[in-house]
XYZ file of C-alpha atoms in Angstrom:
295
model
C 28.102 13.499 35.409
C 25.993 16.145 37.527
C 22.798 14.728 38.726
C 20.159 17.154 39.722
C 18.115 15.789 42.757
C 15.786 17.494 45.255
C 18.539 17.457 47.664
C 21.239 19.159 45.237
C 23.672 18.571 42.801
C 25.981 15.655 43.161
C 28.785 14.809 41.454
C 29.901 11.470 40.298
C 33.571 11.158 39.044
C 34.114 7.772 39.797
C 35.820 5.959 37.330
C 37.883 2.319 36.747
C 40.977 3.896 37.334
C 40.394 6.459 40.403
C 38.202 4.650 42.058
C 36.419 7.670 43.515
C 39.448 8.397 45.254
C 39.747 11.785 43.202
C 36.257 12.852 45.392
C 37.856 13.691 48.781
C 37.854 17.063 49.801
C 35.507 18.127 47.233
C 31.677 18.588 49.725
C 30.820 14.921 48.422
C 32.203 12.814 50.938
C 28.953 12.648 52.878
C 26.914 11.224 50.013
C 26.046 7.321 49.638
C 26.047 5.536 46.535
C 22.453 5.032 46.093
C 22.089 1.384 43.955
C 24.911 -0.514 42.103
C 24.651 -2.263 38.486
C 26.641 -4.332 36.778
C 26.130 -5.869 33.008
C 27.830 -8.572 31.263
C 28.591 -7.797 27.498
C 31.338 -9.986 25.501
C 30.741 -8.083 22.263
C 33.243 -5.641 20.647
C 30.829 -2.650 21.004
C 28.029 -1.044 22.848
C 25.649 -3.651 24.084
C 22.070 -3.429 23.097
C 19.357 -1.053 24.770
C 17.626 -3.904 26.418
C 20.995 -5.956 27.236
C 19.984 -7.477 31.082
C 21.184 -5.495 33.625
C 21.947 -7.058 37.206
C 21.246 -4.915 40.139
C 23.610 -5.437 42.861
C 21.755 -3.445 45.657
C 20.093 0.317 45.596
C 17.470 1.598 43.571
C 16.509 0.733 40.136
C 15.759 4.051 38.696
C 16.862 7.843 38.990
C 14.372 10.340 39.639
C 14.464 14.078 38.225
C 12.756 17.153 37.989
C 12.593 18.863 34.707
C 10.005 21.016 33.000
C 7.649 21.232 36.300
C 7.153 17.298 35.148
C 9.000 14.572 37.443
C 10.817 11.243 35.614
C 12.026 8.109 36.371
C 15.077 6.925 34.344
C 16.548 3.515 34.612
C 19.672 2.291 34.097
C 20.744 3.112 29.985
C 18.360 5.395 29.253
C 19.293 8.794 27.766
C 18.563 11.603 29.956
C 19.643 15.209 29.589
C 22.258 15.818 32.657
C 23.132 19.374 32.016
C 18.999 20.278 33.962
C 19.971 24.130 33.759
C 20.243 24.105 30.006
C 17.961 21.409 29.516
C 15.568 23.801 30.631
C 16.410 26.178 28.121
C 15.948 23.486 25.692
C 12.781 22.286 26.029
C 10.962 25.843 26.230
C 12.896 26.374 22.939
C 10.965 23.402 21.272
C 7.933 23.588 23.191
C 7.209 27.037 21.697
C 7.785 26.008 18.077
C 5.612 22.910 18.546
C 2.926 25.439 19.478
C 4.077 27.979 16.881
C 1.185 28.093 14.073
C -1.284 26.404 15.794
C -4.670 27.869 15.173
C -7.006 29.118 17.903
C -9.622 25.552 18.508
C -7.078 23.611 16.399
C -6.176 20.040 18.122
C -2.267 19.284 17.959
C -0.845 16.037 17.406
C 2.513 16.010 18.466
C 4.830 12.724 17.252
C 8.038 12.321 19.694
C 10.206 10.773 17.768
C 12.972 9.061 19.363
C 11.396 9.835 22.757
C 13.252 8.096 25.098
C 11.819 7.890 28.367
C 9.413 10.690 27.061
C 10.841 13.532 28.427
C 10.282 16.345 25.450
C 6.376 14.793 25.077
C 5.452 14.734 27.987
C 6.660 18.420 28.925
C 5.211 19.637 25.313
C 1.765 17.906 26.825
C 2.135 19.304 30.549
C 2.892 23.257 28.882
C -0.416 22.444 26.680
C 1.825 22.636 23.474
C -0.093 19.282 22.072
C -3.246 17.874 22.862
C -2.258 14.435 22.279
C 1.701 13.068 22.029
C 2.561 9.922 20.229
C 6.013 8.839 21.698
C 7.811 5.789 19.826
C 11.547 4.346 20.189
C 13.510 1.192 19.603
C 14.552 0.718 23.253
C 11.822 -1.376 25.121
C 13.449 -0.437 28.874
C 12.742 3.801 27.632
C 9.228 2.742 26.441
C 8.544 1.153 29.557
C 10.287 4.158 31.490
C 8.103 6.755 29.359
C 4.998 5.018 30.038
C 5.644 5.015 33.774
C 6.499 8.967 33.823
C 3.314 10.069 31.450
C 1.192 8.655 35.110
C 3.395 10.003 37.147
C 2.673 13.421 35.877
C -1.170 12.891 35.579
C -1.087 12.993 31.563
C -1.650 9.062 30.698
C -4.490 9.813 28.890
C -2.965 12.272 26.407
C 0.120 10.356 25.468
C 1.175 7.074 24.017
C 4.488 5.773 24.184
C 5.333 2.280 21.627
C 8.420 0.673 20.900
C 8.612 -0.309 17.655
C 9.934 1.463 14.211
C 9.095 4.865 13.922
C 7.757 4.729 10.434
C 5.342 1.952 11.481
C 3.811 3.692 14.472
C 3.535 7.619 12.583
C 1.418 5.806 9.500
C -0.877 3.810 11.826
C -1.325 6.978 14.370
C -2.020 9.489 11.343
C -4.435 7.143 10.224
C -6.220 6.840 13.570
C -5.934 10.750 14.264
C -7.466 11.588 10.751
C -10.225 8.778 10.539
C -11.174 10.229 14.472
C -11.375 13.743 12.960
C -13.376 12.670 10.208
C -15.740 10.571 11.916
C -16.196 13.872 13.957
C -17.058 16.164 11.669
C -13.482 18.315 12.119
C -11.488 17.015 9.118
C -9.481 20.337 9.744
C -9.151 20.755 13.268
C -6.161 18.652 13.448
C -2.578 19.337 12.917
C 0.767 17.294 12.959
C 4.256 18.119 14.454
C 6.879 15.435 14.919
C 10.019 15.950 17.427
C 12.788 14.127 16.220
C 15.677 13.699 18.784
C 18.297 11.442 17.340
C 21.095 10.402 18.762
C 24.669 11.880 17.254
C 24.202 9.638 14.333
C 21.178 11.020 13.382
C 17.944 9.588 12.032
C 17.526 6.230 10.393
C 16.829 6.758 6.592
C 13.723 4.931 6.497
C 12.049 7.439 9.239
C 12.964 10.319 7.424
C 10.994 9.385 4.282
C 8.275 8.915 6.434
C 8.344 12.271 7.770
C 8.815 13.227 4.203
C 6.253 11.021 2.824
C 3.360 11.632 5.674
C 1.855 14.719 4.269
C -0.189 15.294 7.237
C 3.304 16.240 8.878
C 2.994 20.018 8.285
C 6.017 20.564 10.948
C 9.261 18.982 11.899
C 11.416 19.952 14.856
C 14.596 18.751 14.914
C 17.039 18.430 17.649
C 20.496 17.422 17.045
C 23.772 16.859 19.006
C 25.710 16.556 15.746
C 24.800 19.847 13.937
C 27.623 19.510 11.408
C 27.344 16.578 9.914
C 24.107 14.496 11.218
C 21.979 16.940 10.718
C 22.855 18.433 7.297
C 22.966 14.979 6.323
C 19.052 14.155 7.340
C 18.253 18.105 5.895
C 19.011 17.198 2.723
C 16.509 14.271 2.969
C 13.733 16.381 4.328
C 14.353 19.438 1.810
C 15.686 17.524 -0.802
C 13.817 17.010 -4.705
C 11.305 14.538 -5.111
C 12.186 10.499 -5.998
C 10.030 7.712 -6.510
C 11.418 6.874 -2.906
C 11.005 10.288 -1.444
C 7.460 11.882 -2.912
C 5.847 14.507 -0.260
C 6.270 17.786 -0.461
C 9.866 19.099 0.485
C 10.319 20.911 3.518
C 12.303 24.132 4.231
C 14.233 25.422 6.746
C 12.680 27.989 8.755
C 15.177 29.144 11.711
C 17.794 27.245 13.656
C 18.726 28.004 17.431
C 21.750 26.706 19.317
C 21.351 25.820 22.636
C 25.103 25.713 24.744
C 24.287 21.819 25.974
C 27.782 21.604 26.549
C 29.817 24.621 28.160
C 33.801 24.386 27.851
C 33.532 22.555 24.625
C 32.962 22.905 20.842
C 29.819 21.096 20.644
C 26.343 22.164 21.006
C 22.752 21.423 20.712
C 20.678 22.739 17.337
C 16.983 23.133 17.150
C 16.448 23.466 13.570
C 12.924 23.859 12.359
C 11.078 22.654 9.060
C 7.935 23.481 7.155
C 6.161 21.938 4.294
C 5.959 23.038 1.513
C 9.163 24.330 -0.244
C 10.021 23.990 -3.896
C 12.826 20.990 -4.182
C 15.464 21.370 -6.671
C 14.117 19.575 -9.405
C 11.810 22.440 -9.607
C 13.958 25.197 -8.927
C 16.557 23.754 -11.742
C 13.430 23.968 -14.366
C 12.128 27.057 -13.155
C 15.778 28.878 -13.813
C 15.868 26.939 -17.306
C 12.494 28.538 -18.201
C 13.960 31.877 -17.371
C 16.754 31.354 -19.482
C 14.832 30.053 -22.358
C 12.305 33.063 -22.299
C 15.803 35.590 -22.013
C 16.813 34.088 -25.635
């Protein structure tokens, strides 16, 4: 892993087997391992995000730079270790949160699978979205993201919740539009979620909510597993209507790879959807009316 720190990059290829032995005569002899962790799991997989973690001595979080924003990380938590790219990343969806937004108009921006908050709270700092809505299933993230959104003077504008994504988008909608109303600006407000899965891709239950929350006018997706993940959850969002799925389909406007990981075949996809394309239900009966008309 390459850590990017105010005093450099440092690399970290210790490992069970070397033993860090592998390091000498690389430039890294000189640096100190920082804290120590250790975690006790008997299971047959990955433990759970918010598995205790012992600390053994050091420092309990990370701290990076990314986005002119600054973030503390704990132990676990996803954080994008490739900074240079990562850079290249975020402008990428931080201009097509803003794309479409209409001069006075207030963005709402839901971070969906937010982490420790990362992609919010940059879209905030960059003035992308007036107010971010940040929700994942790992408490230790939440509590993470809630600590960086002070630490870069934007508390105010962004709330972080763990919890079910589906649950928090409904309630927060709700909130936004009854706000808007009670204002006087039922039209001054848009929607835009961020969803940032990880290579499995999105539960099924949050993307009929994107689907279903017709105040969702945008989706911005950013996947690790572009070829099967995320044509997977596509056909969800673009997909023909079902009792299950009702909103308006989305289409696919543009998709942008981002090299997250030189040397191999994988990548990084920012795919972007808008509302309002025809599903297939409706394109199937519109090319039967044709034909019936041609008889």
């Amino acid at each position: 892993k390459i850590w990017t720190t105010d005093d450099g990059a440092r690399v970290d290829e210790i490992n069970g087997r070397g033993g860090g032995r592998n390091l000498k005569g690389r430039g890294v002899e000189k640096f100190e391992i920082t804290s120590c962790m250790t975690q006790e799991f008997d299971g047959v997989s990955n433990p759970p995000p918010d598995h205790p973690v012992e600390k053994l001595f050091g420092d309990e979080q990370l701290e990076y730079e990314l986005g002119g924003c600054r973030f503390k990380v704990s132990h676990g938590a996803f954080f994008q270790v490739n900074s240079g790219c990562a850079e290249v990343l975020y402008k990428k969806i931080v201009d097509e949160v803003k794309e479409g937004t209409k001069e006075g108009q207030r963005t709402v921006m839901f971070d969906v699978c937010c982490g420790t908050g990362s992609i919010g709270i940059v879209a905030a700092k960059m003035g992308a979205a007036s107010k971010v809505v940040g929700c994942d299933i790992s408490r230790p993230a939440i509590r993470d993201a809630n600590v960086n959104k002070d630490l870069n003077g934007i508390g105010e504008r962004c709330v972080f919740e763990a919890g079910r994504a589906e649950h928090i988008m409904a309630r927060q909608v709700k909130a936004s539009l009854d706000a808007a109303s009670a204002a006087g600006d039922d039209e001054g407000t848009r929607f835009v979620a961020v969803v940032d899965p990880a290579r499995e891709g999105c539960h099924g239950d949050v993307l009929k909510s994107l689907r279903n929350t017709r105040a969702i006018e945008r989706v911005v997706y950013v996947s690790c597993n572009p070829t099967v993940s995320l044509p997977r959850d596509a056909k969800v969002l673009c997909g023909p209507k079902s009792k299950r799925v009702y909103g308006e389909p989305f289409v696919v406007k543009k998709a942008q790879p981002v090299d997250m990981f030189p040397m191999t075949k994988h990548t990084e996809v920012v795919m972007v959807f808008e509302r309002g394309g025809e599903g297939e239900e409706e394109k199937v009966e519109e090319k039967k009316g044709r034909k019936s008309g041609n008889r």
